[in-house]
């Protein structure tokens, strides 16, 4: 129920080998590995189209289409989509939910234009 907290890391036999209270407790490399594992396991919203990403005061308001249907969410203005080389991008909303964006070449032209303005 909390996408960014309370992770039980288990081995192939289901034995708990570590418990992570919060992804923010991890170093950057470990946090990126955890987020990628979550993206691959389907515990994120998978964006298929970006309709808009507009700045509003201290937030960025997103309108997207996901595999689960249309969604609206907000991110902090300094929360940028993080590039996962060869895999696309991840962005975290203000509620802690993760959204996966496919690589640029798999997006439609409008989505690419919006995303291009938000990534390095």
PDB file of C-alpha atoms in Angstrom:
ATOM      1  CA  UNK A   1       0.000   0.000   0.000  1.00  0.00           C
ATOM      2  CA  UNK A   2       3.022   2.299   0.321  1.00  0.00           C
ATOM      3  CA  UNK A   3       5.068   2.171  -2.862  1.00  0.00           C
ATOM      4  CA  UNK A   4       8.200   3.673  -1.311  1.00  0.00           C
ATOM      5  CA  UNK A   5       8.318   1.930   2.071  1.00  0.00           C
ATOM      6  CA  UNK A   6       8.578  -1.472   3.735  1.00  0.00           C
ATOM      7  CA  UNK A   7      10.322  -3.836   1.330  1.00  0.00           C
ATOM      8  CA  UNK A   8      11.016  -7.433   2.256  1.00  0.00           C
ATOM      9  CA  UNK A   9      13.888  -8.648   0.077  1.00  0.00           C
ATOM     10  CA  UNK A  10      13.820 -12.417  -0.346  1.00  0.00           C
ATOM     11  CA  UNK A  11      16.005 -15.081  -1.882  1.00  0.00           C
ATOM     12  CA  UNK A  12      14.886 -17.682  -4.441  1.00  0.00           C
ATOM     13  CA  UNK A  13      13.456 -19.863  -1.650  1.00  0.00           C
ATOM     14  CA  UNK A  14      11.349 -17.064  -0.161  1.00  0.00           C
ATOM     15  CA  UNK A  15      13.570 -16.437   2.869  1.00  0.00           C
ATOM     16  CA  UNK A  16      13.849 -12.809   3.914  1.00  0.00           C
ATOM     17  CA  UNK A  17      17.459 -11.639   3.550  1.00  0.00           C
ATOM     18  CA  UNK A  18      16.867  -7.933   4.224  1.00  0.00           C
ATOM     19  CA  UNK A  19      14.132  -5.529   5.198  1.00  0.00           C
ATOM     20  CA  UNK A  20      14.175  -1.971   3.873  1.00  0.00           C
ATOM     21  CA  UNK A  21      12.077   0.543   5.787  1.00  0.00           C
ATOM     22  CA  UNK A  22      12.299   3.178   3.072  1.00  0.00           C
ATOM     23  CA  UNK A  23      13.921   3.407  -0.353  1.00  0.00           C
ATOM     24  CA  UNK A  24      15.335   6.771   0.765  1.00  0.00           C
ATOM     25  CA  UNK A  25      17.473   4.868   3.314  1.00  0.00           C
ATOM     26  CA  UNK A  26      19.435   3.304   0.448  1.00  0.00           C
ATOM     27  CA  UNK A  27      22.414   4.724  -1.412  1.00  0.00           C
ATOM     28  CA  UNK A  28      21.698   5.993  -4.945  1.00  0.00           C
ATOM     29  CA  UNK A  29      22.868   2.821  -6.719  1.00  0.00           C
ATOM     30  CA  UNK A  30      20.849   0.494  -4.460  1.00  0.00           C
ATOM     31  CA  UNK A  31      17.777   2.724  -4.707  1.00  0.00           C
ATOM     32  CA  UNK A  32      18.019   2.693  -8.521  1.00  0.00           C
ATOM     33  CA  UNK A  33      18.313  -1.123  -8.491  1.00  0.00           C
ATOM     34  CA  UNK A  34      15.252  -1.405  -6.235  1.00  0.00           C
ATOM     35  CA  UNK A  35      13.233   0.971  -8.425  1.00  0.00           C
ATOM     36  CA  UNK A  36      14.201  -0.959 -11.556  1.00  0.00           C
ATOM     37  CA  UNK A  37      13.173  -4.237  -9.917  1.00  0.00           C
ATOM     38  CA  UNK A  38       9.820  -2.675  -8.967  1.00  0.00           C
ATOM     39  CA  UNK A  39       9.335  -1.421 -12.523  1.00  0.00           C
ATOM     40  CA  UNK A  40      10.037  -4.885 -13.929  1.00  0.00           C
ATOM     41  CA  UNK A  41       7.716  -6.552 -11.420  1.00  0.00           C
ATOM     42  CA  UNK A  42       4.780  -4.372 -12.458  1.00  0.00           C
ATOM     43  CA  UNK A  43       4.520  -2.449  -9.178  1.00  0.00           C
ATOM     44  CA  UNK A  44       4.485   0.828 -11.080  1.00  0.00           C
ATOM     45  CA  UNK A  45       2.112   2.576 -13.434  1.00  0.00           C
ATOM     46  CA  UNK A  46       3.301   2.044 -17.008  1.00  0.00           C
ATOM     47  CA  UNK A  47       2.780   5.184 -19.093  1.00  0.00           C
ATOM     48  CA  UNK A  48       1.831   4.681 -22.735  1.00  0.00           C
ATOM     49  CA  UNK A  49       1.207   8.357 -23.606  1.00  0.00           C
ATOM     50  CA  UNK A  50       2.017  11.711 -22.019  1.00  0.00           C
ATOM     51  CA  UNK A  51      -0.848  14.145 -22.584  1.00  0.00           C
ATOM     52  CA  UNK A  52       0.659  17.073 -20.649  1.00  0.00           C
ATOM     53  CA  UNK A  53       3.125  18.016 -17.917  1.00  0.00           C
ATOM     54  CA  UNK A  54       2.436  21.598 -16.823  1.00  0.00           C
ATOM     55  CA  UNK A  55       4.108  23.564 -14.061  1.00  0.00           C
ATOM     56  CA  UNK A  56       1.804  24.877 -11.348  1.00  0.00           C
ATOM     57  CA  UNK A  57       3.466  26.818  -8.514  1.00  0.00           C
ATOM     58  CA  UNK A  58       5.821  24.316  -6.832  1.00  0.00           C
ATOM     59  CA  UNK A  59       4.373  21.278  -8.609  1.00  0.00           C
ATOM     60  CA  UNK A  60       4.230  19.764 -12.059  1.00  0.00           C
ATOM     61  CA  UNK A  61       0.799  18.423 -12.996  1.00  0.00           C
ATOM     62  CA  UNK A  62       0.903  15.410 -15.306  1.00  0.00           C
ATOM     63  CA  UNK A  63      -1.894  13.972 -17.440  1.00  0.00           C
ATOM     64  CA  UNK A  64      -0.989  10.600 -18.887  1.00  0.00           C
ATOM     65  CA  UNK A  65      -2.459   7.412 -20.260  1.00  0.00           C
ATOM     66  CA  UNK A  66      -1.210   4.256 -18.553  1.00  0.00           C
ATOM     67  CA  UNK A  67      -1.807   0.576 -19.209  1.00  0.00           C
ATOM     68  CA  UNK A  68      -4.345   0.879 -16.370  1.00  0.00           C
ATOM     69  CA  UNK A  69      -6.134   3.854 -18.020  1.00  0.00           C
ATOM     70  CA  UNK A  70      -5.919   7.676 -17.849  1.00  0.00           C
ATOM     71  CA  UNK A  71      -4.252   9.148 -14.763  1.00  0.00           C
ATOM     72  CA  UNK A  72      -3.444  12.531 -13.316  1.00  0.00           C
ATOM     73  CA  UNK A  73      -0.628  12.989 -10.824  1.00  0.00           C
ATOM     74  CA  UNK A  74       1.692  15.662  -9.491  1.00  0.00           C
ATOM     75  CA  UNK A  75       5.430  15.761  -8.969  1.00  0.00           C
ATOM     76  CA  UNK A  76       7.611  18.308  -7.246  1.00  0.00           C
ATOM     77  CA  UNK A  77       9.065  20.722  -9.813  1.00  0.00           C
ATOM     78  CA  UNK A  78      12.540  19.425  -8.982  1.00  0.00           C
ATOM     79  CA  UNK A  79      11.503  15.764  -9.450  1.00  0.00           C
ATOM     80  CA  UNK A  80      12.775  14.934 -12.923  1.00  0.00           C
ATOM     81  CA  UNK A  81      12.266  11.679 -14.824  1.00  0.00           C
ATOM     82  CA  UNK A  82      15.316   9.515 -14.095  1.00  0.00           C
ATOM     83  CA  UNK A  83      16.918   7.840 -17.073  1.00  0.00           C
ATOM     84  CA  UNK A  84      17.315   4.085 -16.780  1.00  0.00           C
ATOM     85  CA  UNK A  85      19.705   3.363 -19.666  1.00  0.00           C
ATOM     86  CA  UNK A  86      18.032   1.221 -22.297  1.00  0.00           C
ATOM     87  CA  UNK A  87      14.875   0.815 -20.192  1.00  0.00           C
ATOM     88  CA  UNK A  88      13.173   4.229 -20.245  1.00  0.00           C
ATOM     89  CA  UNK A  89      12.527   6.632 -17.382  1.00  0.00           C
ATOM     90  CA  UNK A  90      11.076   6.567 -13.871  1.00  0.00           C
ATOM     91  CA  UNK A  91       9.318   9.440 -12.164  1.00  0.00           C
ATOM     92  CA  UNK A  92       7.915   9.524  -8.612  1.00  0.00           C
ATOM     93  CA  UNK A  93       4.782  11.514  -7.786  1.00  0.00           C
ATOM     94  CA  UNK A  94       4.170  13.454  -4.572  1.00  0.00           C
ATOM     95  CA  UNK A  95       2.330  10.439  -3.088  1.00  0.00           C
ATOM     96  CA  UNK A  96       5.358   8.188  -3.681  1.00  0.00           C
ATOM     97  CA  UNK A  97       3.908   6.224  -6.606  1.00  0.00           C
ATOM     98  CA  UNK A  98       6.292   5.303  -9.417  1.00  0.00           C
ATOM     99  CA  UNK A  99       5.530   5.851 -13.082  1.00  0.00           C
ATOM    100  CA  UNK A 100       7.560   4.156 -15.815  1.00  0.00           C
ATOM    101  CA  UNK A 101       7.945   5.909 -19.160  1.00  0.00           C
ATOM    102  CA  UNK A 102       9.218   3.830 -22.094  1.00  0.00           C
ATOM    103  CA  UNK A 103      12.302   4.876 -24.069  1.00  0.00           C
ATOM    104  CA  UNK A 104      11.814   7.931 -26.308  1.00  0.00           C
ATOM    105  CA  UNK A 105      11.725   5.910 -29.531  1.00  0.00           C
ATOM    106  CA  UNK A 106       8.683   3.957 -28.277  1.00  0.00           C
ATOM    107  CA  UNK A 107       6.628   7.098 -27.584  1.00  0.00           C
ATOM    108  CA  UNK A 108       4.399   9.013 -29.991  1.00  0.00           C
ATOM    109  CA  UNK A 109       5.649  12.402 -31.248  1.00  0.00           C
ATOM    110  CA  UNK A 110       3.569  14.468 -28.767  1.00  0.00           C
ATOM    111  CA  UNK A 111       4.763  12.427 -25.783  1.00  0.00           C
ATOM    112  CA  UNK A 112       8.397  12.666 -26.965  1.00  0.00           C
ATOM    113  CA  UNK A 113       8.133  16.452 -27.238  1.00  0.00           C
ATOM    114  CA  UNK A 114       6.772  16.777 -23.689  1.00  0.00           C
ATOM    115  CA  UNK A 115       9.291  14.346 -22.213  1.00  0.00           C
ATOM    116  CA  UNK A 116      12.218  15.878 -24.121  1.00  0.00           C
ATOM    117  CA  UNK A 117      11.710  19.144 -22.197  1.00  0.00           C
ATOM    118  CA  UNK A 118      11.966  17.270 -18.878  1.00  0.00           C
ATOM    119  CA  UNK A 119      15.091  15.147 -19.357  1.00  0.00           C
ATOM    120  CA  UNK A 120      18.756  15.955 -19.885  1.00  0.00           C
TER     121      UNK A 120
END
